[in-house]
Amino acid sequence: MAQPQAPEGATPVPGLAGLFTGFLKIGLMGFGGVGPIARHVIVTERGWLDDRAYAQLLGVCQALPGANTVNAAVMIGDRYRGALGALTCVVALMAVPLFCLVGLATLYDAVADKPWAQVALTGAAASAAGLITGTAARLLTRAELALWGWALAAAAFLSVGVLRLPLLATLLVLIPVSIVAATLAARRR
């Protein structure tokens, strides 16, 4: 199967080694959540996608079952190197966290009853929430959303974040609405 070629002046299409090292770095540096580092590596450092394409990719990944970054690894790997690329990206993404998780779980078993361990976990949770919020704000400001896109983003936030409605029900409503809105917007151009 022919692999995609980069347009002239664009970032070259990554090979398997590039995909592996990129997603290995994401997995290695993704403590507290891989979203911020994934965007940095995929968009800023490697130039595999621009901010708009990355935001669109995450939108699709959010609607699929499973972890967003794993879904993104599969989609980016498949886009550039087919099924082998998808497998390479997922293995690279999960390798370091798997070893770290086994080591930390063993350590946590030894200190779980200590008060300082609970305080440390609370701090880690607060940091993770801050990283997610920062990444969401960055994506919203760089996604070049039309007015209807901002309205849908606000509706999703209100539904899931404020009203605590189920994510699946929210997606089942907002995805058809967004398709209709995008179609109408495209016809007006």
PDB file of N, CA, C and O in Angstrom, residues 3 12 15 34-35 42 46 70 79-80 86 88 103 117 128 132 135 137-138 140-141 165 172 175 178 180 183 186:
ATOM      1  N   GLN A   3       2.265   4.813   0.746  1.00  0.00           N
ATOM      2  CA  GLN A   3       2.168   5.700   1.892  1.00  0.00           C
ATOM      3  C   GLN A   3       2.021   7.137   1.402  1.00  0.00           C
ATOM      4  O   GLN A   3       2.481   7.492   0.321  1.00  0.00           O
ATOM      5  N   PRO A  12       7.896  16.379   6.388  1.00  0.00           N
ATOM      6  CA  PRO A  12       7.888  15.062   5.756  1.00  0.00           C
ATOM      7  C   PRO A  12       6.992  14.082   6.497  1.00  0.00           C
ATOM      8  O   PRO A  12       6.795  14.184   7.704  1.00  0.00           O
ATOM      9  N   GLY A  15       8.245   8.324   9.410  1.00  0.00           N
ATOM     10  CA  GLY A  15       8.443   6.889   9.274  1.00  0.00           C
ATOM     11  C   GLY A  15       8.061   6.190  10.576  1.00  0.00           C
ATOM     12  O   GLY A  15       7.679   6.828  11.564  1.00  0.00           O
ATOM     13  N   VAL A  34      -1.759  12.838  29.332  1.00  0.00           N
ATOM     14  CA  VAL A  34      -0.919  12.965  28.150  1.00  0.00           C
ATOM     15  C   VAL A  34      -1.419  14.017  27.173  1.00  0.00           C
ATOM     16  O   VAL A  34      -0.728  14.310  26.201  1.00  0.00           O
ATOM     17  N   GLY A  35      -2.597  14.582  27.420  1.00  0.00           N
ATOM     18  CA  GLY A  35      -3.167  15.551  26.486  1.00  0.00           C
ATOM     19  C   GLY A  35      -2.243  16.715  26.160  1.00  0.00           C
ATOM     20  O   GLY A  35      -1.974  16.971  24.981  1.00  0.00           O
ATOM     21  N   ILE A  42       2.809  16.334  18.813  1.00  0.00           N
ATOM     22  CA  ILE A  42       2.162  16.105  17.512  1.00  0.00           C
ATOM     23  C   ILE A  42       2.081  17.388  16.686  1.00  0.00           C
ATOM     24  O   ILE A  42       2.347  17.362  15.479  1.00  0.00           O
ATOM     25  N   ARG A  46       6.702  17.917  16.204  1.00  0.00           N
ATOM     26  CA  ARG A  46       6.855  17.077  15.008  1.00  0.00           C
ATOM     27  C   ARG A  46       6.129  17.624  13.777  1.00  0.00           C
ATOM     28  O   ARG A  46       6.460  17.258  12.666  1.00  0.00           O
ATOM     29  N   VAL A  70      -4.883   7.256  23.000  1.00  0.00           N
ATOM     30  CA  VAL A  70      -4.692   5.958  22.335  1.00  0.00           C
ATOM     31  C   VAL A  70      -5.413   5.969  20.991  1.00  0.00           C
ATOM     32  O   VAL A  70      -4.860   5.520  19.977  1.00  0.00           O
ATOM     33  N   ARG A  79      -2.826   6.776   9.572  1.00  0.00           N
ATOM     34  CA  ARG A  79      -2.793   7.791   8.521  1.00  0.00           C
ATOM     35  C   ARG A  79      -1.451   7.784   7.778  1.00  0.00           C
ATOM     36  O   ARG A  79      -1.400   7.877   6.568  1.00  0.00           O
ATOM     37  N   TYR A  80      -0.357   7.670   8.545  1.00  0.00           N
ATOM     38  CA  TYR A  80       0.957   7.797   7.916  1.00  0.00           C
ATOM     39  C   TYR A  80       1.601   6.466   7.534  1.00  0.00           C
ATOM     40  O   TYR A  80       2.384   6.420   6.594  1.00  0.00           O
ATOM     41  N   ALA A  86      -0.150   2.198  13.148  1.00  0.00           N
ATOM     42  CA  ALA A  86      -1.078   2.298  14.281  1.00  0.00           C
ATOM     43  C   ALA A  86      -0.587   1.445  15.447  1.00  0.00           C
ATOM     44  O   ALA A  86      -0.568   1.895  16.601  1.00  0.00           O
ATOM     45  N   THR A  88       2.495   0.446  16.000  1.00  0.00           N
ATOM     46  CA  THR A  88       3.745   1.040  16.493  1.00  0.00           C
ATOM     47  C   THR A  88       3.458   2.189  17.453  1.00  0.00           C
ATOM     48  O   THR A  88       4.059   2.280  18.526  1.00  0.00           O
ATOM     49  N   GLY A 103       5.681  -0.317  38.651  1.00  0.00           N
ATOM     50  CA  GLY A 103       6.599   0.120  39.713  1.00  0.00           C
ATOM     51  C   GLY A 103       5.886   0.965  40.759  1.00  0.00           C
ATOM     52  O   GLY A 103       6.066   0.762  41.969  1.00  0.00           O
ATOM     53  N   ALA A 117       0.964  10.134  51.751  1.00  0.00           N
ATOM     54  CA  ALA A 117       0.687   9.523  50.445  1.00  0.00           C
ATOM     55  C   ALA A 117      -0.663  10.008  49.918  1.00  0.00           C
ATOM     56  O   ALA A 117      -0.813  10.285  48.717  1.00  0.00           O
ATOM     57  N   ALA A 128      -3.454  17.330  37.495  1.00  0.00           N
ATOM     58  CA  ALA A 128      -4.034  16.724  36.291  1.00  0.00           C
ATOM     59  C   ALA A 128      -5.225  17.529  35.808  1.00  0.00           C
ATOM     60  O   ALA A 128      -5.380  17.765  34.600  1.00  0.00           O
ATOM     61  N   ILE A 132      -5.568  19.424  32.097  1.00  0.00           N
ATOM     62  CA  ILE A 132      -6.691  19.188  31.179  1.00  0.00           C
ATOM     63  C   ILE A 132      -7.383  20.503  30.841  1.00  0.00           C
ATOM     64  O   ILE A 132      -7.709  20.773  29.677  1.00  0.00           O
ATOM     65  N   THR A 135      -5.191  22.563  28.434  1.00  0.00           N
ATOM     66  CA  THR A 135      -5.207  22.014  27.079  1.00  0.00           C
ATOM     67  C   THR A 135      -6.523  22.333  26.380  1.00  0.00           C
ATOM     68  O   THR A 135      -6.543  22.715  25.203  1.00  0.00           O
ATOM     69  N   ALA A 137      -8.509  24.861  26.948  1.00  0.00           N
ATOM     70  CA  ALA A 137      -8.536  26.294  26.614  1.00  0.00           C
ATOM     71  C   ALA A 137      -7.684  26.574  25.384  1.00  0.00           C
ATOM     72  O   ALA A 137      -8.077  27.338  24.495  1.00  0.00           O
ATOM     73  N   ARG A 138      -6.515  25.946  25.293  1.00  0.00           N
ATOM     74  CA  ARG A 138      -5.643  26.160  24.137  1.00  0.00           C
ATOM     75  C   ARG A 138      -6.296  25.653  22.851  1.00  0.00           C
ATOM     76  O   ARG A 138      -6.259  26.315  21.813  1.00  0.00           O
ATOM     77  N   LEU A 140      -9.495  25.316  22.225  1.00  0.00           N
ATOM     78  CA  LEU A 140     -10.634  26.162  21.862  1.00  0.00           C
ATOM     79  C   LEU A 140     -10.177  27.446  21.190  1.00  0.00           C
ATOM     80  O   LEU A 140     -10.791  27.898  20.215  1.00  0.00           O
ATOM     81  N   THR A 141      -9.102  28.038  21.682  1.00  0.00           N
ATOM     82  CA  THR A 141      -8.674  29.311  21.118  1.00  0.00           C
ATOM     83  C   THR A 141      -7.966  29.142  19.780  1.00  0.00           C
ATOM     84  O   THR A 141      -7.892  30.077  19.005  1.00  0.00           O
ATOM     85  N   LEU A 165     -24.806  15.437  32.706  1.00  0.00           N
ATOM     86  CA  LEU A 165     -25.520  14.472  31.884  1.00  0.00           C
ATOM     87  C   LEU A 165     -24.511  13.464  31.330  1.00  0.00           C
ATOM     88  O   LEU A 165     -23.333  13.777  31.188  1.00  0.00           O
ATOM     89  N   LEU A 172     -24.728  11.851  21.422  1.00  0.00           N
ATOM     90  CA  LEU A 172     -25.798  11.440  20.510  1.00  0.00           C
ATOM     91  C   LEU A 172     -26.664  12.614  20.083  1.00  0.00           C
ATOM     92  O   LEU A 172     -27.269  12.587  19.010  1.00  0.00           O
ATOM     93  N   ILE A 175     -23.600  15.485  18.133  1.00  0.00           N
ATOM     94  CA  ILE A 175     -22.967  15.103  16.854  1.00  0.00           C
ATOM     95  C   ILE A 175     -23.904  15.368  15.674  1.00  0.00           C
ATOM     96  O   ILE A 175     -23.490  16.019  14.699  1.00  0.00           O
ATOM     97  N   SER A 178     -24.113  19.097  15.191  1.00  0.00           N
ATOM     98  CA  SER A 178     -22.898  19.685  14.617  1.00  0.00           C
ATOM     99  C   SER A 178     -22.776  19.361  13.129  1.00  0.00           C
ATOM    100  O   SER A 178     -22.297  20.190  12.346  1.00  0.00           O
ATOM    101  N   VAL A 180     -25.293  18.956  11.030  1.00  0.00           N
ATOM    102  CA  VAL A 180     -26.244  19.855  10.361  1.00  0.00           C
ATOM    103  C   VAL A 180     -25.679  21.274  10.312  1.00  0.00           C
ATOM    104  O   VAL A 180     -25.721  21.943   9.269  1.00  0.00           O
ATOM    105  N   THR A 183     -22.888  21.491   7.772  1.00  0.00           N
ATOM    106  CA  THR A 183     -23.429  21.429   6.415  1.00  0.00           C
ATOM    107  C   THR A 183     -24.042  22.762   6.001  1.00  0.00           C
ATOM    108  O   THR A 183     -23.800  23.258   4.898  1.00  0.00           O
ATOM    109  N   ALA A 186     -21.311  25.292   5.422  1.00  0.00           N
ATOM    110  CA  ALA A 186     -20.596  25.052   4.160  1.00  0.00           C
ATOM    111  C   ALA A 186     -21.414  25.536   2.969  1.00  0.00           C
ATOM    112  O   ALA A 186     -20.860  26.037   1.989  1.00  0.00           O
TER     113      ALA A 186
END
